[in-house]
PDB file of C-alpha atoms and ligand atoms in Angstrom:
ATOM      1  CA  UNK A   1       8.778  -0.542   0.864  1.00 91.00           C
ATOM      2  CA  UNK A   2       6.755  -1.721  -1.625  1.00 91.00           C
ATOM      3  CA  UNK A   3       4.160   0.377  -3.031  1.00 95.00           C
ATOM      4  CA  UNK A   4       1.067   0.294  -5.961  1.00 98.00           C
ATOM      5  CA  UNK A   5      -2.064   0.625  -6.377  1.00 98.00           C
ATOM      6  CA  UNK A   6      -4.917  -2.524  -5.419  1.00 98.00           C
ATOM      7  CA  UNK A   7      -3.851  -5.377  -7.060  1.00 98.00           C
ATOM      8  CA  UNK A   8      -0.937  -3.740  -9.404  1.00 98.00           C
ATOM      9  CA  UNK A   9       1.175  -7.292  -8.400  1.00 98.00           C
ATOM     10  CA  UNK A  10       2.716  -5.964  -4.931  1.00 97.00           C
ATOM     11  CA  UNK A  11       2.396  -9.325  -3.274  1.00 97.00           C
ATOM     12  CA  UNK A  12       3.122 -11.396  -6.340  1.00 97.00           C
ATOM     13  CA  UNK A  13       6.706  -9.049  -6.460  1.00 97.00           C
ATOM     14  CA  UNK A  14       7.265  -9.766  -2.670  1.00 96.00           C
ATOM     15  CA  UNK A  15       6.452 -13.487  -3.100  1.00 95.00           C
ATOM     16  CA  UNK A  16       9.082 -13.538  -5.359  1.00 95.00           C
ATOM     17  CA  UNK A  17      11.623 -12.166  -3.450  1.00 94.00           C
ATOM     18  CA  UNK A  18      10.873 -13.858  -0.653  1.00 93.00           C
ATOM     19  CA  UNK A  19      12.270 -16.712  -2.310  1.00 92.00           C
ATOM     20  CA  UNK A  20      15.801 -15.001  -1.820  1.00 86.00           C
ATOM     21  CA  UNK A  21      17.735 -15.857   0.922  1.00 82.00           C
ATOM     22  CA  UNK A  22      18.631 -12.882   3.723  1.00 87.00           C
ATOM     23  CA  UNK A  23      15.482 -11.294   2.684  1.00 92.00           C
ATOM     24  CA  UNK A  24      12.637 -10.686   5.037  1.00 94.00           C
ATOM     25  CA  UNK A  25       9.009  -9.944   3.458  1.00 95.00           C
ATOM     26  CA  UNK A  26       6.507  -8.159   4.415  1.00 96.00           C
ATOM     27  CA  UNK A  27       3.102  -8.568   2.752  1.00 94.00           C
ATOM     28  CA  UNK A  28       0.174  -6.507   4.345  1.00 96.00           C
ATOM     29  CA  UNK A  29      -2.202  -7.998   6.860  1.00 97.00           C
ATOM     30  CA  UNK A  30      -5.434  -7.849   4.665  1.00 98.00           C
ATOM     31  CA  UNK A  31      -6.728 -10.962   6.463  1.00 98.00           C
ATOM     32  CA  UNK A  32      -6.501  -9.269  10.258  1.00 98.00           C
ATOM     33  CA  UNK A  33      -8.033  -6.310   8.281  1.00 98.00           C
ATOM     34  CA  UNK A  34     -11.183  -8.826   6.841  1.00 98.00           C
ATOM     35  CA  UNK A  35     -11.120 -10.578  10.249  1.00 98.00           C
ATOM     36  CA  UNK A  36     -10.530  -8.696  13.638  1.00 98.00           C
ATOM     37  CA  UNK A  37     -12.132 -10.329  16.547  1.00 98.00           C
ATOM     38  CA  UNK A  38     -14.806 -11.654  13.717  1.00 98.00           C
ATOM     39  CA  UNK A  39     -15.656  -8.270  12.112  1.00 98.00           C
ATOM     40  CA  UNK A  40     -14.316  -7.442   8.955  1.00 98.00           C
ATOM     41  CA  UNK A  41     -13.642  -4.141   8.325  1.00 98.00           C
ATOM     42  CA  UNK A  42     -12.020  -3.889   5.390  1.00 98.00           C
ATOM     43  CA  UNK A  43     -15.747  -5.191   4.287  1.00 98.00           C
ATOM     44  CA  UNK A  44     -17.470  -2.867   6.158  1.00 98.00           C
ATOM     45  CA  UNK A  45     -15.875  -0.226   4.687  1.00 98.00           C
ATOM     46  CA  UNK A  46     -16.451  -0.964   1.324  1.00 98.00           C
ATOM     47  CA  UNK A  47     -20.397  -1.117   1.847  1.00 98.00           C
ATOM     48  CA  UNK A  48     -20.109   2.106   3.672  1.00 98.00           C
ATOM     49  CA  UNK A  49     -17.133   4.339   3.704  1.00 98.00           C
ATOM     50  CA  UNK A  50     -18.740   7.417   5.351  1.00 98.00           C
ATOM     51  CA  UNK A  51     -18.967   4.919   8.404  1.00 98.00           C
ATOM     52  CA  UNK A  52     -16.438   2.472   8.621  1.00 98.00           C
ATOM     53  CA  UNK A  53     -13.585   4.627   7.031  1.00 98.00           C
ATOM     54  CA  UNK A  54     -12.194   5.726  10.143  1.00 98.00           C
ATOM     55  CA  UNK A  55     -12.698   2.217  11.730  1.00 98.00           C
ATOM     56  CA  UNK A  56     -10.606   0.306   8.773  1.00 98.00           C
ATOM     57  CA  UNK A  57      -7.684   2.944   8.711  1.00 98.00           C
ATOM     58  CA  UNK A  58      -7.627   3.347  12.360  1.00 98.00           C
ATOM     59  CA  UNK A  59      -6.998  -0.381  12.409  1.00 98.00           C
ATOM     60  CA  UNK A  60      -4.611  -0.463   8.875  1.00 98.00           C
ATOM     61  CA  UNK A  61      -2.464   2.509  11.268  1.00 98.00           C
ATOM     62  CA  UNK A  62      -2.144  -0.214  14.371  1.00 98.00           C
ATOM     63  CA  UNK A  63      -1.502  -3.057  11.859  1.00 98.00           C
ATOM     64  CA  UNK A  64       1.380  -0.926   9.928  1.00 98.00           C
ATOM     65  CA  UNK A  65       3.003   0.226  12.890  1.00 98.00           C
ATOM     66  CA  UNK A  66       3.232  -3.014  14.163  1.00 97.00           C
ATOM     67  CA  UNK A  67       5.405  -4.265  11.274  1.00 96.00           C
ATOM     68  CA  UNK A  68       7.269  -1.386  10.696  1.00 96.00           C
ATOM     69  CA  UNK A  69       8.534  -1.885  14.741  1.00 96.00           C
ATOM     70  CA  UNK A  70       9.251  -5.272  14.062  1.00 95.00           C
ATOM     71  CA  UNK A  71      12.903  -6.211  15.022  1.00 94.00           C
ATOM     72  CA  UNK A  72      15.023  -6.721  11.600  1.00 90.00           C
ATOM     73  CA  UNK A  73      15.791 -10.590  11.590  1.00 87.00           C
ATOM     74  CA  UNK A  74      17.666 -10.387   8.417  1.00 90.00           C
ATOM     75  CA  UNK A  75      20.298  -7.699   6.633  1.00 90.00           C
ATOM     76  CA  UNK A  76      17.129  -7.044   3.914  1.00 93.00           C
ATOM     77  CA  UNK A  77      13.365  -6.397   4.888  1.00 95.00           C
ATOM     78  CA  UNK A  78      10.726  -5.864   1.929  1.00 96.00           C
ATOM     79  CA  UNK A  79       7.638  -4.479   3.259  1.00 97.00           C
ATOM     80  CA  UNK A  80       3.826  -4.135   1.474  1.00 97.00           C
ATOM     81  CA  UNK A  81       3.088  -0.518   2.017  1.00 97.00           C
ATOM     82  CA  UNK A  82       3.601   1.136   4.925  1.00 97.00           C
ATOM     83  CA  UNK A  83       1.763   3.912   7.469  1.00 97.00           C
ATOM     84  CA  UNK A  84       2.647   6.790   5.131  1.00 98.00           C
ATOM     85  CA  UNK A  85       0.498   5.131   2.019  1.00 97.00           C
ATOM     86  CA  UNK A  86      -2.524   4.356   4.410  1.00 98.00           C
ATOM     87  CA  UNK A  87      -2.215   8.128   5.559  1.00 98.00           C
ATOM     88  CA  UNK A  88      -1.137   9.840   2.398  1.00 98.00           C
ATOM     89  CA  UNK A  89      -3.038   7.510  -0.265  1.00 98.00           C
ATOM     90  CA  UNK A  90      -6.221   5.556   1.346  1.00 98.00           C
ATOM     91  CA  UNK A  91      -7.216   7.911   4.390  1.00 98.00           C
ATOM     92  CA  UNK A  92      -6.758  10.715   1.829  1.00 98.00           C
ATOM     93  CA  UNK A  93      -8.718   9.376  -0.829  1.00 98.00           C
ATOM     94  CA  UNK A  94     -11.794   8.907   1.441  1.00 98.00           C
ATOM     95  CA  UNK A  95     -11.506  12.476   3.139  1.00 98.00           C
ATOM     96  CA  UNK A  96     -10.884  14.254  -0.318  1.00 98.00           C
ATOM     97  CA  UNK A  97     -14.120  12.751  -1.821  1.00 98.00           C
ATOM     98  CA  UNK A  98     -16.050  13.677   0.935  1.00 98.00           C
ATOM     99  CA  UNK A  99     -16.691   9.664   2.392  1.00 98.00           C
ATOM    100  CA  UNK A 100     -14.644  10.436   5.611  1.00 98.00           C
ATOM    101  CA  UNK A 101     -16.314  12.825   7.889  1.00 98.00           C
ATOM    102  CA  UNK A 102     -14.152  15.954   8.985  1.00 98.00           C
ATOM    103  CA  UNK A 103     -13.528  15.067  12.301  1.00 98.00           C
ATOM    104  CA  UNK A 104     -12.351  11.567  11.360  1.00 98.00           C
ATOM    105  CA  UNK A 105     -10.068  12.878   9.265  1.00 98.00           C
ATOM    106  CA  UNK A 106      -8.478  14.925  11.813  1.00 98.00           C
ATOM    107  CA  UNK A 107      -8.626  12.337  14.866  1.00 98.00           C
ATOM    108  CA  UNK A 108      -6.731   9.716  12.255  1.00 98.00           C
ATOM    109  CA  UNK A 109      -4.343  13.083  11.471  1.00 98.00           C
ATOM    110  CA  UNK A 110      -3.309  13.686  14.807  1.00 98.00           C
ATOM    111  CA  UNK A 111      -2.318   9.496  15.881  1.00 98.00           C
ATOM    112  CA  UNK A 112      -0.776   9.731  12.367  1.00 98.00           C
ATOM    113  CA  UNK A 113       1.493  12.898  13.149  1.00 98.00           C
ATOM    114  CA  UNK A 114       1.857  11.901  16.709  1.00 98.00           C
ATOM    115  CA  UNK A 115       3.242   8.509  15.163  1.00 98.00           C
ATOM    116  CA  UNK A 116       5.530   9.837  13.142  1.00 97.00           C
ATOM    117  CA  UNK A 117       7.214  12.471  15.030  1.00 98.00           C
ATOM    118  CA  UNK A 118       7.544   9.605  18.382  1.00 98.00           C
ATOM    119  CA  UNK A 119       8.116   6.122  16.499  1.00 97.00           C
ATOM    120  CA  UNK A 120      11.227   5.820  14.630  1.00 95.00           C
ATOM    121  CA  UNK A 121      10.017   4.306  11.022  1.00 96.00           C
ATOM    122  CA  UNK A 122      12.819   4.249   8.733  1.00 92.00           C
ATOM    123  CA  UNK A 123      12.861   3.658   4.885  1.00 95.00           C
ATOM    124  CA  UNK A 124      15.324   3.114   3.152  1.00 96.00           C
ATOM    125  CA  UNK A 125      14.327   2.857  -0.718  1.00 97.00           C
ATOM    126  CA  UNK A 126      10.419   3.012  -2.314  1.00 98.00           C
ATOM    127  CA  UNK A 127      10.023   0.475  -4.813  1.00 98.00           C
ATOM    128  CA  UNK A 128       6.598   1.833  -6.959  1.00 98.00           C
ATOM    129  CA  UNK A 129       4.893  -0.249  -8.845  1.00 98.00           C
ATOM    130  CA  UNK A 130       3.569   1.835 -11.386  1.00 98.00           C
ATOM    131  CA  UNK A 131       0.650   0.971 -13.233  1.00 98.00           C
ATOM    132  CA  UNK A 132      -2.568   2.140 -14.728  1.00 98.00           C
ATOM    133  CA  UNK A 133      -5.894   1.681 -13.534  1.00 98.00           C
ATOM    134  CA  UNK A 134      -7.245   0.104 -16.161  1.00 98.00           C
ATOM    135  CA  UNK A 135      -4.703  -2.719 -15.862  1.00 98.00           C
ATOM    136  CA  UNK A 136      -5.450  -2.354 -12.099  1.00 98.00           C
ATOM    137  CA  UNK A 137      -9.178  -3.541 -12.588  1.00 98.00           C
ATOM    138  CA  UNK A 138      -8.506  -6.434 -15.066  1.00 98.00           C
ATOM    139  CA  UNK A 139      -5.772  -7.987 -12.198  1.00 98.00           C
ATOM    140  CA  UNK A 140      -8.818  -6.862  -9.335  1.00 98.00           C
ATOM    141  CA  UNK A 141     -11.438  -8.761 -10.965  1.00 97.00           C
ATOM    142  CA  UNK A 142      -9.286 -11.609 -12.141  1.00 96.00           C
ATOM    143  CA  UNK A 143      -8.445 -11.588  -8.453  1.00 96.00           C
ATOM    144  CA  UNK A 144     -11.865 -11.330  -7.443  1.00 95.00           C
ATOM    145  CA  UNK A 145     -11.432 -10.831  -3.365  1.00 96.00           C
ATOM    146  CA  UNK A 146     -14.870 -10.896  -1.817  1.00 97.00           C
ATOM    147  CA  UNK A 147     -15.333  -7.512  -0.476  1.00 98.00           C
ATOM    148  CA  UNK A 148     -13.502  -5.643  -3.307  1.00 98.00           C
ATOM    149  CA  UNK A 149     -16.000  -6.308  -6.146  1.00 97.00           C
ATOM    150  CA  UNK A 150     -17.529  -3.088  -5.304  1.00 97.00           C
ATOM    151  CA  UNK A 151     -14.756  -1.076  -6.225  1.00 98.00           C
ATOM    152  CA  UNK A 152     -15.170   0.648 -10.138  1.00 98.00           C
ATOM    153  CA  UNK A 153     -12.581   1.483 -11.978  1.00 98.00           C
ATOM    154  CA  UNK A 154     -13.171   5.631 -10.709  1.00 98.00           C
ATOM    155  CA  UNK A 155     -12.114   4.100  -7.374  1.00 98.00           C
ATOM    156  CA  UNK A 156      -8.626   3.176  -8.780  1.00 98.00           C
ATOM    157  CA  UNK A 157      -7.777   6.092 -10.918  1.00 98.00           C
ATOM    158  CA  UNK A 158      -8.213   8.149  -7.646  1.00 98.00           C
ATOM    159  CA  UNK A 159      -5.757   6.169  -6.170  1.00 98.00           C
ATOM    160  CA  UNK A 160      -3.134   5.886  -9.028  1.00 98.00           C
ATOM    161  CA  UNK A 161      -3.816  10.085  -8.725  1.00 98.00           C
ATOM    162  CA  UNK A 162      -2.425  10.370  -5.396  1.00 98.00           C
ATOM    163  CA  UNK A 163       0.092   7.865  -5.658  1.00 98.00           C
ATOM    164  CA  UNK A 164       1.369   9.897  -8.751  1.00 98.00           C
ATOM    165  CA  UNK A 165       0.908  13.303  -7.349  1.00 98.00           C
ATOM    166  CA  UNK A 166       2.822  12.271  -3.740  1.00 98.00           C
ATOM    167  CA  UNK A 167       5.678  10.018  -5.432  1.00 98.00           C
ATOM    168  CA  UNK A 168       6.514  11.088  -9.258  1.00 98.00           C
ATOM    169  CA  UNK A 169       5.460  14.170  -9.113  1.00 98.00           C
ATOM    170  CA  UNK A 170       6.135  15.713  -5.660  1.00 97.00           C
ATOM    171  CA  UNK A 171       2.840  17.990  -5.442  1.00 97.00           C
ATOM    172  CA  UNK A 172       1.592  16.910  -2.015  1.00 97.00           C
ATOM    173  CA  UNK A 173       3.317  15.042   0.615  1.00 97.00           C
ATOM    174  CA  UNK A 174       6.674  14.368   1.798  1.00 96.00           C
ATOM    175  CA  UNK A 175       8.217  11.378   0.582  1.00 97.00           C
ATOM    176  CA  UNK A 176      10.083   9.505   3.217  1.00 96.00           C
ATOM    177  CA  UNK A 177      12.622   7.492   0.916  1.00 96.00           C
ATOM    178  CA  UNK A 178      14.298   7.855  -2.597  1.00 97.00           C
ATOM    179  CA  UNK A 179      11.670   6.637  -5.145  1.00 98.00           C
ATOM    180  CA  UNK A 180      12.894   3.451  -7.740  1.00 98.00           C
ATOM    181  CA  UNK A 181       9.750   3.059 -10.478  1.00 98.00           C
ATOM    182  CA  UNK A 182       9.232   0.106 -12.250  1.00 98.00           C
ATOM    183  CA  UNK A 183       6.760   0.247 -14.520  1.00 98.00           C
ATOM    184  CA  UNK A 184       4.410  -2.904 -13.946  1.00 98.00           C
ATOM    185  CA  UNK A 185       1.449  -3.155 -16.983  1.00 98.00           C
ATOM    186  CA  UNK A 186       3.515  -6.318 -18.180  1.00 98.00           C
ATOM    187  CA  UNK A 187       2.927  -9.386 -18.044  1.00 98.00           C
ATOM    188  CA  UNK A 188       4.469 -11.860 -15.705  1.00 97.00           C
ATOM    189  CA  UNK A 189       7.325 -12.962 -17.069  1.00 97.00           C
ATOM    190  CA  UNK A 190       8.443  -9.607 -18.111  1.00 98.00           C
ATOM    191  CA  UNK A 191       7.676  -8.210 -14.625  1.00 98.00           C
ATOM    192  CA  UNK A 192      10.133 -11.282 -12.705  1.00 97.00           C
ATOM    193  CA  UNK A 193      12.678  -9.509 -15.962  1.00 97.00           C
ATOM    194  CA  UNK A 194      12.515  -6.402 -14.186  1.00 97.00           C
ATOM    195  CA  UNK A 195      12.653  -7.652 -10.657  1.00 96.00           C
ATOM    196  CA  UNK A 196      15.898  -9.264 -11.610  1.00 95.00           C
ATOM    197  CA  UNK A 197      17.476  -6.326 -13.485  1.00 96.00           C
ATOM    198  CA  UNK A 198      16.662  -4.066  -9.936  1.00 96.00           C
ATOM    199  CA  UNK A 199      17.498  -6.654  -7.900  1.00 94.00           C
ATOM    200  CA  UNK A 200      21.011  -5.042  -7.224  1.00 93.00           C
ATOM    201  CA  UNK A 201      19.463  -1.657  -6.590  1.00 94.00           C
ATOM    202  CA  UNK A 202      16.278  -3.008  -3.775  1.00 92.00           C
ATOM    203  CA  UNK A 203      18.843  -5.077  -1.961  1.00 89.00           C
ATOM    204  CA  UNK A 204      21.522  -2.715  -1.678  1.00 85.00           C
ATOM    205  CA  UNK A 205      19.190   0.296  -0.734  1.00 86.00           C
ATOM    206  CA  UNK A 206      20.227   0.476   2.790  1.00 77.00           C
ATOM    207  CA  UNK A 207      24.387   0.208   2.404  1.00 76.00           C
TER     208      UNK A 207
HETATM  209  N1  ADP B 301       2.319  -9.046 -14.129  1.00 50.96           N
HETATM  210  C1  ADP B 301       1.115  -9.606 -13.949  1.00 50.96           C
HETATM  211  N2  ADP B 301       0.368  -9.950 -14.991  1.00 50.96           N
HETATM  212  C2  ADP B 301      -0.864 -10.496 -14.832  1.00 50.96           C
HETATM  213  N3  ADP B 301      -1.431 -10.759 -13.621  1.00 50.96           N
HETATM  214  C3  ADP B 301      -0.723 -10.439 -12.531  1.00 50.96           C
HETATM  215  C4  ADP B 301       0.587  -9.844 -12.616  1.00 50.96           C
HETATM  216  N4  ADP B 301       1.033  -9.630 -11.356  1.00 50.96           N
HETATM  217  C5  ADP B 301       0.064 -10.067 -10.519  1.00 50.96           C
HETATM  218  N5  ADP B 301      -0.981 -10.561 -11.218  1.00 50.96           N
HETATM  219  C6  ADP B 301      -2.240 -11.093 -10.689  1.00 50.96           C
HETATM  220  O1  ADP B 301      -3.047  -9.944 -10.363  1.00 50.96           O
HETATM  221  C7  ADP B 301      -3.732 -10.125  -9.135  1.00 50.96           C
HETATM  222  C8  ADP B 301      -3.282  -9.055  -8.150  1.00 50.96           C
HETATM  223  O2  ADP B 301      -1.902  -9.248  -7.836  1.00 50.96           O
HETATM  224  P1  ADP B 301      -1.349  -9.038  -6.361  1.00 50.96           P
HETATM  225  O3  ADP B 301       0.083  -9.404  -6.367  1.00 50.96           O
HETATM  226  O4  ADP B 301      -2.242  -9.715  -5.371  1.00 50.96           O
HETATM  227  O5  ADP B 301      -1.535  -7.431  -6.233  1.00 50.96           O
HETATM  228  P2  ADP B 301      -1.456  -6.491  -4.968  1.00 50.96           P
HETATM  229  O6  ADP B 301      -0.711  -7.211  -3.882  1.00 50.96           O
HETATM  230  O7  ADP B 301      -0.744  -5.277  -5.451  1.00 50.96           O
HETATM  231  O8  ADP B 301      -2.863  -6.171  -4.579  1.00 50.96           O
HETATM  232  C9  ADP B 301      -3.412 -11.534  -8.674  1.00 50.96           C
HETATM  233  O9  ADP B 301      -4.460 -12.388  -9.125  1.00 50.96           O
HETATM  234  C10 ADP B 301      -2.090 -11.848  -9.383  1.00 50.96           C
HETATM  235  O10 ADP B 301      -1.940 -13.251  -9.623  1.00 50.96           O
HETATM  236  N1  LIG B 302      -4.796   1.932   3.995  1.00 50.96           N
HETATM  237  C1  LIG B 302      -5.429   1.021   3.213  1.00 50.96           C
HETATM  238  C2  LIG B 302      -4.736  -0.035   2.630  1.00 50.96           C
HETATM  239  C3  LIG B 302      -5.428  -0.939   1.862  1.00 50.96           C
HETATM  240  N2  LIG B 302      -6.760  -0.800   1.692  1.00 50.96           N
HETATM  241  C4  LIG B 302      -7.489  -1.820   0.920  1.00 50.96           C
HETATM  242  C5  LIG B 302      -7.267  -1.809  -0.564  1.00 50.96           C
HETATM  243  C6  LIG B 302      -7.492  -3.237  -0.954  1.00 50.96           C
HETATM  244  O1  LIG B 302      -8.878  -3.488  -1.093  1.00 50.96           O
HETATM  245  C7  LIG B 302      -6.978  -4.012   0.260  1.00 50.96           C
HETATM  246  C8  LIG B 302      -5.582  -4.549   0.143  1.00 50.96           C
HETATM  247  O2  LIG B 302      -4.852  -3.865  -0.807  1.00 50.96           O
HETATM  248  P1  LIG B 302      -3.908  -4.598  -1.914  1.00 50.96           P
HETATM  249  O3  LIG B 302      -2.796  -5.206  -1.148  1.00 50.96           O
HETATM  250  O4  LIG B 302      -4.708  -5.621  -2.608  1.00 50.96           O
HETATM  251  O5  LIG B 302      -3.467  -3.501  -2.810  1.00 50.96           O
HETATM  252  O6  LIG B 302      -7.046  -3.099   1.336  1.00 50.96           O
HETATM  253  C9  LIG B 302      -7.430   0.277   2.260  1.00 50.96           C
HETATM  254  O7  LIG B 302      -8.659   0.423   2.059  1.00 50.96           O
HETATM  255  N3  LIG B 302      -6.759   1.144   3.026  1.00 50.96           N
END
């Protein structure tokens, strides 16, 4: 699994794997999660988190399972996230600074435990992208998605927070894989450097 905070260059690493033969990738389903049925939540929730939180990462929760139960079509699977970051990092983030509502928190809790002690969801390796914010919010605006240019740069250093507390430094969840950091401020061409010189150790993770 691939994992980083908002626009650290997680797709832009799976696109270029994906160019790899025997490898199967991944990338989150942002657009079901800007278009279900004609709603987009993923706006919503950005223009009001206190309401919509539980609505976005109820749906992010269906949307990750459903890849994660996917049936392996090749020896190698790369994934965007997973159910574990949208539990441990994004529902988190909105409960801890008070924008989810208590009771939302623990509805989301209980599918998300349920999930995980019923549906088999294994990981193999946890490929972190590790960035700051800062360099975050240049590669967000540059990107400049629609819904997210609401999001300041406290937003991000939140999330690079719990990312570092849950996967470097072990203080608040369990992690579900072992942990391969690659630091990612660079720019491009040193980044596809880096893919190459870990190539061995992603595509090997499950032997
Ligand atoms: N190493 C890099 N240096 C500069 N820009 C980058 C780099 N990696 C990705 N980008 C750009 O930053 C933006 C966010 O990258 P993206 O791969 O979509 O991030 P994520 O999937 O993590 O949200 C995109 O516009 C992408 O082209
Ligand atoms: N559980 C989640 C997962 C993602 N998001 C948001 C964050 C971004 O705005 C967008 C996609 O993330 P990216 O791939 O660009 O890092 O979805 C969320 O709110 N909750």
């Amino acid at each position: 699994m691939t994992k980083g905070n908002i626009a650290s260059g997680k797709t832009t690493c799976l696109e270029y794997f994906s160019k790899t033969s025997d490898i199967e990738v991944l990338t989150e389903p942002v657009s079901k999660w800007r278009n279900v049925q004609g709603c987009n939540p993923l706006g919503l929730m950005y223009q009001d988190p206190s309401r919509w939180g539980l609505t976005l990462q109820t749906y992010v929760q269906l949307t990750m399972l459903d890849r994660h139960v996917l049936p392996m079509s090749t020896p190698v699977r790369m994934m965007e996230r997973s159910i574990y970051s949208a539990k441990y990092i994004f529902a988190e983030n909105l409960y801890k600074s008070g924008k989810m509502p208590e009771v939302d928190f623990a509805v989301l809790s209980e599918w998300f435990e349920w999930i995980i002690k019923n549906i088999a969801i294994p990981v193999d390796l946890i490929v972190y992208l590790q960035t700051s914010p800062q360099t975050c919010y240049e590669r967000l605006k540059q990107r400049c998605r629609d819904e997210e240019k609401v999001i300041p740069l406290e937003y991000l250093e939140s999330i690079h927070n719990l990312y570092e507390d849950w996967l470097i430094h072990h203080k608040s969840f369990e992690v579900p894989a072992p942990v391969l950091v690659i630091p990612a401020d660079h720019d491009l061409k040193k980044m596809l450097h880096q893919y190459e010189e870990n190539r061995e150790k992603i595509l090997m993770a499950h032997c």
